[in-house]
Amino acid sequence: ERLPELLGIMPKAELHMHIEGSLEPELIFALAQRNGVTIPYASVEELRKAYAFTNLQSFLDIYYAGASVLLTEQDFYDMAWAYLQRAAADNVRRAEMFFDPQTHTERGVSMATVIGGLHRACVDAKTALGVDAALILCFLRHLSEESAFETLEQALPFRDQFIGVGLDSSEVGHPPEKFARVFARCRELGLHLVAHAGEEGPPAYVWSALDVLKVERIDHGVQSTKDPALMKRLAADRIPLTVCPLSNLKLCVFPQLSQHNLGQLLDAGLIATVNSDDPAYFGGYMNENFLQTFAATGLDAKQAWQLAANSFEGSFADVAAKKQWR
Ligand code: ADE
Ligand code: ZN
């Protein structure tokens, strides 16, 4: 069977991954030691055993604890460089990486340290790996609008080192409307706009991400199949959905991978893509997401090519780069 080989070798873009979610337990321990930070786990094995999640919040608690070992510019570089090497091995040609500055600035790490290290890895990825990498700054939706505005202010001196903004963290109870004004400001600044919506939250959050925040892509969006009018809107406006199958499985959004609705999204004509979300926590990088999803759901080679094409179409790469990948 040649489908697994095709899934591995086909060039692809990753549009939904959190760089802090690529921190492998080994690197968490190495950075903890290097920085003299203590973490409440005795070993790599013990930490990995804690990766048994029941929902989004149960994951976020451990994810933020893991990120606490990041202190220096070199730490952020090392984390991003490890991910970009891994992405290159999976034939990822374009990577749009989310980062969560508030997770770090709230611990006293400066915005310059965070963006400086991540951006230096993006520059090196282009020359050393042939991976076109870019950064998207995410606001944490469990924090206030005021904190998001403050974060934007701190990031503006580095405006040329990130391409857009997103919205992540605890979804239910924190609807897109909470960030209407900060997204309006980001839109004026010419930043690309995306938001997590419809991961655990209702279709109404996807509608307001589109109509209130005016986002260009929806991250996850898998709850959209519950609302036929929303499905029509997403198809008509060609709004990409950055779907993360192994994440959805590990966070119990779907009880089994065989029940994932990726095929339904593609059949409805949506620009669905496959992504890894937090690969160190959810058991797989890009190719593993493709392999396991195709094995479980019976998607075929034609759908594989469609997903790859969707990933480049949905990316924020410039037109010349998109042409070269076609
Ligand atoms: N932060 C990291 N991964 C996330 C996810 N899957 N949903 C919301 N926030 C996140
Ligand atoms: Zn995500």
Coordinates of C-alpha atoms and ligand atoms in Angstrom, one line a residue:
E1 CA 0.0 0.0 0.0
R2 CA 1.5 3.3 -1.1
L3 CA -0.8 5.7 0.7
P4 CA 1.4 5.9 3.9
E5 CA 4.4 6.7 1.7
L6 CA 2.5 9.4 -0.1
L7 CA 1.4 11.0 3.2
G8 CA 5.0 11.2 4.3
I9 CA 6.6 12.5 1.2
M10 CA 4.0 15.0 0.0
P11 CA 5.1 18.6 0.6
K12 CA 2.8 20.3 3.1
A13 CA 2.2 23.4 5.2
E14 CA 1.5 23.4 8.9
L15 CA -0.8 26.2 9.9
H16 CA -1.8 25.3 13.5
M17 CA 0.9 24.5 16.0
H18 CA 1.8 26.1 19.3
I19 CA 5.6 26.3 19.6
E20 CA 5.3 25.8 23.4
G21 CA 3.4 22.6 22.6
S22 CA 6.5 21.2 20.8
L23 CA 8.5 21.1 24.0
E24 CA 9.4 17.5 24.4
P25 CA 9.7 16.2 28.0
E26 CA 13.5 15.6 27.4
L27 CA 13.9 19.3 26.5
I28 CA 11.8 20.4 29.4
F29 CA 14.1 18.6 31.8
A30 CA 17.2 19.8 30.0
L31 CA 16.1 23.5 30.2
A32 CA 14.9 23.1 33.8
Q33 CA 18.5 21.9 34.7
R34 CA 20.2 24.6 32.6
N35 CA 18.1 27.3 34.2
G36 CA 17.9 26.0 37.8
V37 CA 14.1 25.8 37.5
T38 CA 12.3 23.1 39.5
I39 CA 9.4 21.2 38.0
P40 CA 7.0 19.0 40.0
Y41 CA 8.0 15.8 38.2
A42 CA 10.8 13.5 39.1
S43 CA 11.7 12.2 35.6
V44 CA 10.9 12.4 31.9
E45 CA 8.9 9.2 32.3
E46 CA 6.8 10.6 35.2
L47 CA 6.1 13.8 33.2
R48 CA 5.0 11.8 30.1
K49 CA 2.7 9.7 32.3
A50 CA 0.9 12.9 33.3
Y51 CA -0.1 13.4 29.6
A52 CA -3.5 11.7 30.1
F53 CA -6.1 14.4 29.3
T54 CA -9.8 14.5 29.7
N55 CA -10.5 17.9 28.0
L56 CA -8.8 21.1 26.9
Q57 CA -8.3 22.5 30.4
S58 CA -6.7 19.4 31.8
F59 CA -4.1 19.7 29.0
L60 CA -3.6 23.5 29.4
D61 CA -2.7 23.1 33.1
I62 CA 0.3 20.9 32.2
Y63 CA 1.2 22.8 29.1
Y64 CA 1.6 26.1 31.0
A65 CA 3.7 24.3 33.7
G66 CA 6.0 22.9 31.0
A67 CA 6.5 26.3 29.5
S68 CA 7.8 27.7 32.8
V69 CA 11.3 26.3 32.1
L70 CA 11.7 28.8 29.2
L71 CA 13.8 31.8 30.3
T72 CA 16.5 32.9 27.9
E73 CA 16.5 33.9 24.2
Q74 CA 18.5 30.7 23.6
D75 CA 15.8 28.6 25.2
F76 CA 13.2 30.0 22.8
Y77 CA 15.6 29.4 19.9
D78 CA 16.3 25.8 20.9
M79 CA 12.6 25.0 21.3
A80 CA 11.8 26.4 17.8
W81 CA 14.8 24.9 16.1
A82 CA 13.9 21.4 17.4
Y83 CA 10.4 21.8 16.0
L84 CA 11.6 23.2 12.7
Q85 CA 14.0 20.3 12.2
R86 CA 11.2 17.8 13.0
A87 CA 8.9 19.6 10.6
A88 CA 11.5 19.5 7.8
A89 CA 11.7 15.7 8.3
D90 CA 8.0 15.5 7.7
N91 CA 8.3 17.5 4.4
V92 CA 6.7 20.6 5.9
R93 CA 7.7 23.5 3.6
R94 CA 5.8 26.2 5.3
A95 CA 5.3 26.5 9.1
E96 CA 3.1 29.1 10.8
M97 CA 3.9 28.9 14.5
F98 CA 1.7 30.2 17.3
F99 CA 3.4 31.6 20.4
D100 CA 1.8 32.7 23.7
P101 CA 3.8 35.7 24.9
Q102 CA 1.6 36.2 28.0
T103 CA 2.7 32.8 29.4
H104 CA 6.2 34.2 29.5
T105 CA 5.9 38.0 30.1
E106 CA 3.7 37.2 33.2
R107 CA 6.8 35.4 34.6
G108 CA 9.1 38.4 33.9
V109 CA 10.5 37.2 30.6
S110 CA 10.7 40.1 28.1
M111 CA 8.9 40.2 24.7
A112 CA 12.3 40.8 23.1
T113 CA 13.6 37.5 24.6
V114 CA 10.6 35.5 23.4
I115 CA 10.3 37.0 19.9
G116 CA 14.1 37.3 19.4
G117 CA 14.8 33.6 20.0
L118 CA 11.8 32.4 18.0
H119 CA 12.5 34.7 15.0
R120 CA 16.2 33.7 14.9
A121 CA 15.1 30.1 14.5
C122 CA 12.7 31.0 11.7
V123 CA 15.6 32.8 9.8
D124 CA 17.9 29.8 10.2
A125 CA 15.2 27.4 9.1
K126 CA 15.0 29.1 5.7
T127 CA 18.7 28.8 4.9
A128 CA 19.5 25.5 6.7
L129 CA 16.3 23.5 6.2
G130 CA 14.5 25.1 3.3
V131 CA 11.5 25.6 5.6
D132 CA 9.6 28.9 5.2
A133 CA 8.6 29.7 8.8
A134 CA 6.6 32.6 10.3
L135 CA 5.2 33.5 13.7
I136 CA 1.6 34.3 14.9
L137 CA 1.2 35.9 18.3
C138 CA -1.7 34.4 20.3
F139 CA -3.7 36.2 23.0
L140 CA -4.7 34.0 25.9
R141 CA -8.5 34.2 26.0
H142 CA -8.8 33.4 29.7
L143 CA -6.9 36.7 30.4
S144 CA -8.5 40.1 30.1
E145 CA -8.9 42.4 27.0
E146 CA -6.6 44.9 28.9
S147 CA -3.9 42.3 29.1
A148 CA -4.2 41.5 25.4
F149 CA -3.9 45.2 24.5
E150 CA -0.8 45.5 26.8
T151 CA 0.7 42.5 25.0
L152 CA 0.1 44.0 21.6
E153 CA 1.7 47.2 22.7
Q154 CA 4.8 45.2 24.0
A155 CA 5.0 43.3 20.6
L156 CA 4.7 46.3 18.3
P157 CA 8.5 47.1 18.3
F158 CA 8.8 43.7 16.7
R159 CA 6.0 44.1 14.3
D160 CA 8.1 42.9 11.3
Q161 CA 8.9 39.6 13.2
F162 CA 5.4 38.2 13.3
I163 CA 2.7 38.0 10.6
G164 CA -0.5 37.9 12.6
V165 CA -2.4 37.3 15.7
G166 CA -4.6 34.5 17.1
L167 CA -6.7 33.6 20.1
D168 CA -6.1 30.5 22.2
S169 CA -6.4 28.9 25.6
S170 CA -9.6 28.0 27.5
E171 CA -12.5 28.4 24.9
V172 CA -15.8 27.8 26.7
G173 CA -16.8 30.9 28.7
H174 CA -14.4 33.2 26.8
P175 CA -16.2 34.0 23.5
P176 CA -14.5 35.9 20.7
E177 CA -16.6 39.1 21.5
K178 CA -14.3 39.6 24.5
F179 CA -11.5 40.5 22.1
A180 CA -13.5 42.5 19.5
R181 CA -11.6 45.8 20.1
V182 CA -8.1 44.4 20.2
F183 CA -8.7 42.4 17.0
A184 CA -10.1 45.6 15.3
R185 CA -6.8 47.3 16.3
C186 CA -4.7 44.4 14.9
R187 CA -6.7 44.6 11.7
E188 CA -5.9 48.3 11.3
L189 CA -2.2 47.4 11.8
G190 CA -2.4 45.0 8.8
L191 CA -1.9 41.9 10.8
H192 CA -3.3 38.6 9.7
L193 CA -6.2 37.4 12.0
V194 CA -7.0 33.9 13.1
A195 CA -8.8 32.5 16.2
H196 CA -9.4 29.1 17.9
A197 CA -13.2 28.5 17.7
G198 CA -15.4 25.5 17.7
E199 CA -12.8 23.2 19.3
E200 CA -14.9 22.5 22.4
G201 CA -17.1 25.7 22.1
P202 CA -20.3 26.0 20.1
P203 CA -20.8 27.0 16.4
A204 CA -21.9 30.5 17.8
Y205 CA -18.2 31.1 18.6
V206 CA -17.2 30.3 15.0
W207 CA -19.8 32.8 13.8
S208 CA -18.5 35.5 16.1
A209 CA -14.9 34.8 15.2
L210 CA -15.9 35.4 11.6
D211 CA -18.4 38.3 12.0
V212 CA -17.0 40.1 15.0
L213 CA -13.2 39.4 14.9
K214 CA -13.2 39.2 11.1
V215 CA -10.7 36.3 11.1
E216 CA -9.3 34.8 7.9
R217 CA -9.0 31.3 9.2
I218 CA -10.7 29.2 12.0
D219 CA -8.4 27.1 14.2
H220 CA -10.1 23.7 14.8
G221 CA -13.7 24.6 13.9
V222 CA -14.8 20.9 14.1
Q223 CA -18.0 21.8 15.9
S224 CA -19.2 23.6 12.8
T225 CA -20.7 20.4 11.4
K226 CA -23.5 20.9 14.0
D227 CA -24.7 24.0 12.1
P228 CA -25.6 23.6 8.4
A229 CA -25.9 27.4 7.8
L230 CA -22.3 27.8 9.2
M231 CA -21.0 25.0 7.0
K232 CA -22.4 26.9 4.0
R233 CA -20.8 30.1 5.1
L234 CA -17.4 28.5 5.6
A235 CA -17.6 26.9 2.1
A236 CA -18.9 30.0 0.3
D237 CA -16.2 32.3 1.8
R238 CA -13.4 29.6 1.5
I239 CA -12.5 30.0 5.1
P240 CA -9.7 27.5 6.0
L241 CA -10.2 25.3 9.0
T242 CA -7.0 24.2 10.7
V243 CA -8.0 20.8 12.0
C244 CA -5.8 18.9 14.5
P245 CA -7.0 15.2 14.6
L246 CA -4.6 13.8 17.2
S247 CA -5.3 16.8 19.4
N248 CA -9.0 16.2 19.1
L249 CA -8.5 12.6 20.0
K250 CA -6.3 13.3 23.1
L251 CA -8.6 16.0 24.4
C252 CA -11.6 13.8 23.9
V253 CA -13.3 16.1 21.4
F254 CA -14.0 12.8 19.5
P255 CA -14.1 9.5 21.4
Q256 CA -12.2 7.7 18.6
L257 CA -10.2 8.8 15.6
S258 CA -12.5 6.8 13.3
Q259 CA -15.3 9.1 14.3
H260 CA -13.4 12.3 13.4
N261 CA -15.3 14.5 11.0
L262 CA -12.4 15.6 8.7
G263 CA -13.9 13.6 5.8
Q264 CA -17.3 15.3 6.3
L265 CA -15.6 18.8 6.2
L266 CA -13.8 17.9 3.0
D267 CA -17.0 16.5 1.4
A268 CA -18.8 19.7 2.2
G269 CA -16.2 21.6 0.2
L270 CA -14.4 23.3 3.1
I271 CA -10.7 24.2 3.0
A272 CA -9.8 21.8 5.8
T273 CA -6.2 21.2 6.7
V274 CA -4.3 18.7 8.9
N275 CA -2.1 20.1 11.7
S276 CA -0.4 18.9 14.9
D277 CA -1.4 21.6 17.5
D278 CA 0.8 20.5 20.4
P279 CA 2.8 17.6 18.9
A280 CA 4.9 16.9 22.0
Y281 CA 1.8 16.4 24.1
F282 CA -0.6 14.8 21.6
G283 CA 1.5 11.9 20.3
G284 CA 2.6 13.0 16.9
Y285 CA 4.0 15.6 14.5
M286 CA 2.5 16.3 11.0
N287 CA 3.1 12.9 9.3
E288 CA 1.8 11.0 12.3
N289 CA -1.4 13.1 12.2
F290 CA -1.9 12.2 8.5
L291 CA -1.0 8.5 8.9
Q292 CA -3.2 7.8 11.9
T293 CA -6.1 9.8 10.6
F294 CA -6.1 8.2 7.2
A295 CA -5.7 4.7 8.7
A296 CA -8.6 5.3 11.1
T297 CA -11.1 7.0 8.7
G298 CA -10.3 5.5 5.3
L299 CA -9.6 8.8 3.6
D300 CA -7.9 8.2 0.2
A301 CA -5.0 9.6 -1.9
K302 CA -7.1 12.2 -3.7
Q303 CA -8.1 13.6 -0.3
A304 CA -4.4 13.6 0.8
W305 CA -3.5 15.8 -2.2
Q306 CA -6.5 18.0 -1.5
L307 CA -5.4 18.5 2.1
A308 CA -1.9 19.3 1.0
A309 CA -3.2 21.8 -1.6
N310 CA -5.5 23.3 1.1
S311 CA -2.6 23.8 3.4
F312 CA -0.7 26.0 0.9
E313 CA -3.9 27.8 -0.2
G314 CA -4.8 28.5 3.4
S315 CA -1.3 29.7 4.4
F316 CA -0.3 33.4 4.7
A317 CA 2.8 32.8 2.5
D318 CA 3.2 35.3 -0.3
V319 CA 1.8 34.5 -3.8
A320 CA 5.2 33.8 -5.3
A321 CA 6.0 31.2 -2.7
K322 CA 2.6 29.6 -3.0
K323 CA 3.2 29.2 -6.8
Q324 CA 6.5 27.5 -6.2
W325 CA 4.8 24.9 -4.0
R326 CA 1.9 24.1 -6.4
Ligands
ADE1 N1 -3.1 26.3 23.4 C1 -2.3 25.3 23.0 N2 -3.1 24.3 22.4 C2 -4.3 24.7 22.5 C3 -5.6 24.2 22.0 N3 -5.7 23.0 21.4 N4 -6.7 24.9 22.2 C4 -6.6 26.1 22.8 N5 -5.5 26.6 23.3 C5 -4.4 26.0 23.1
ZN2 ZN -4.4 25.1 19.0

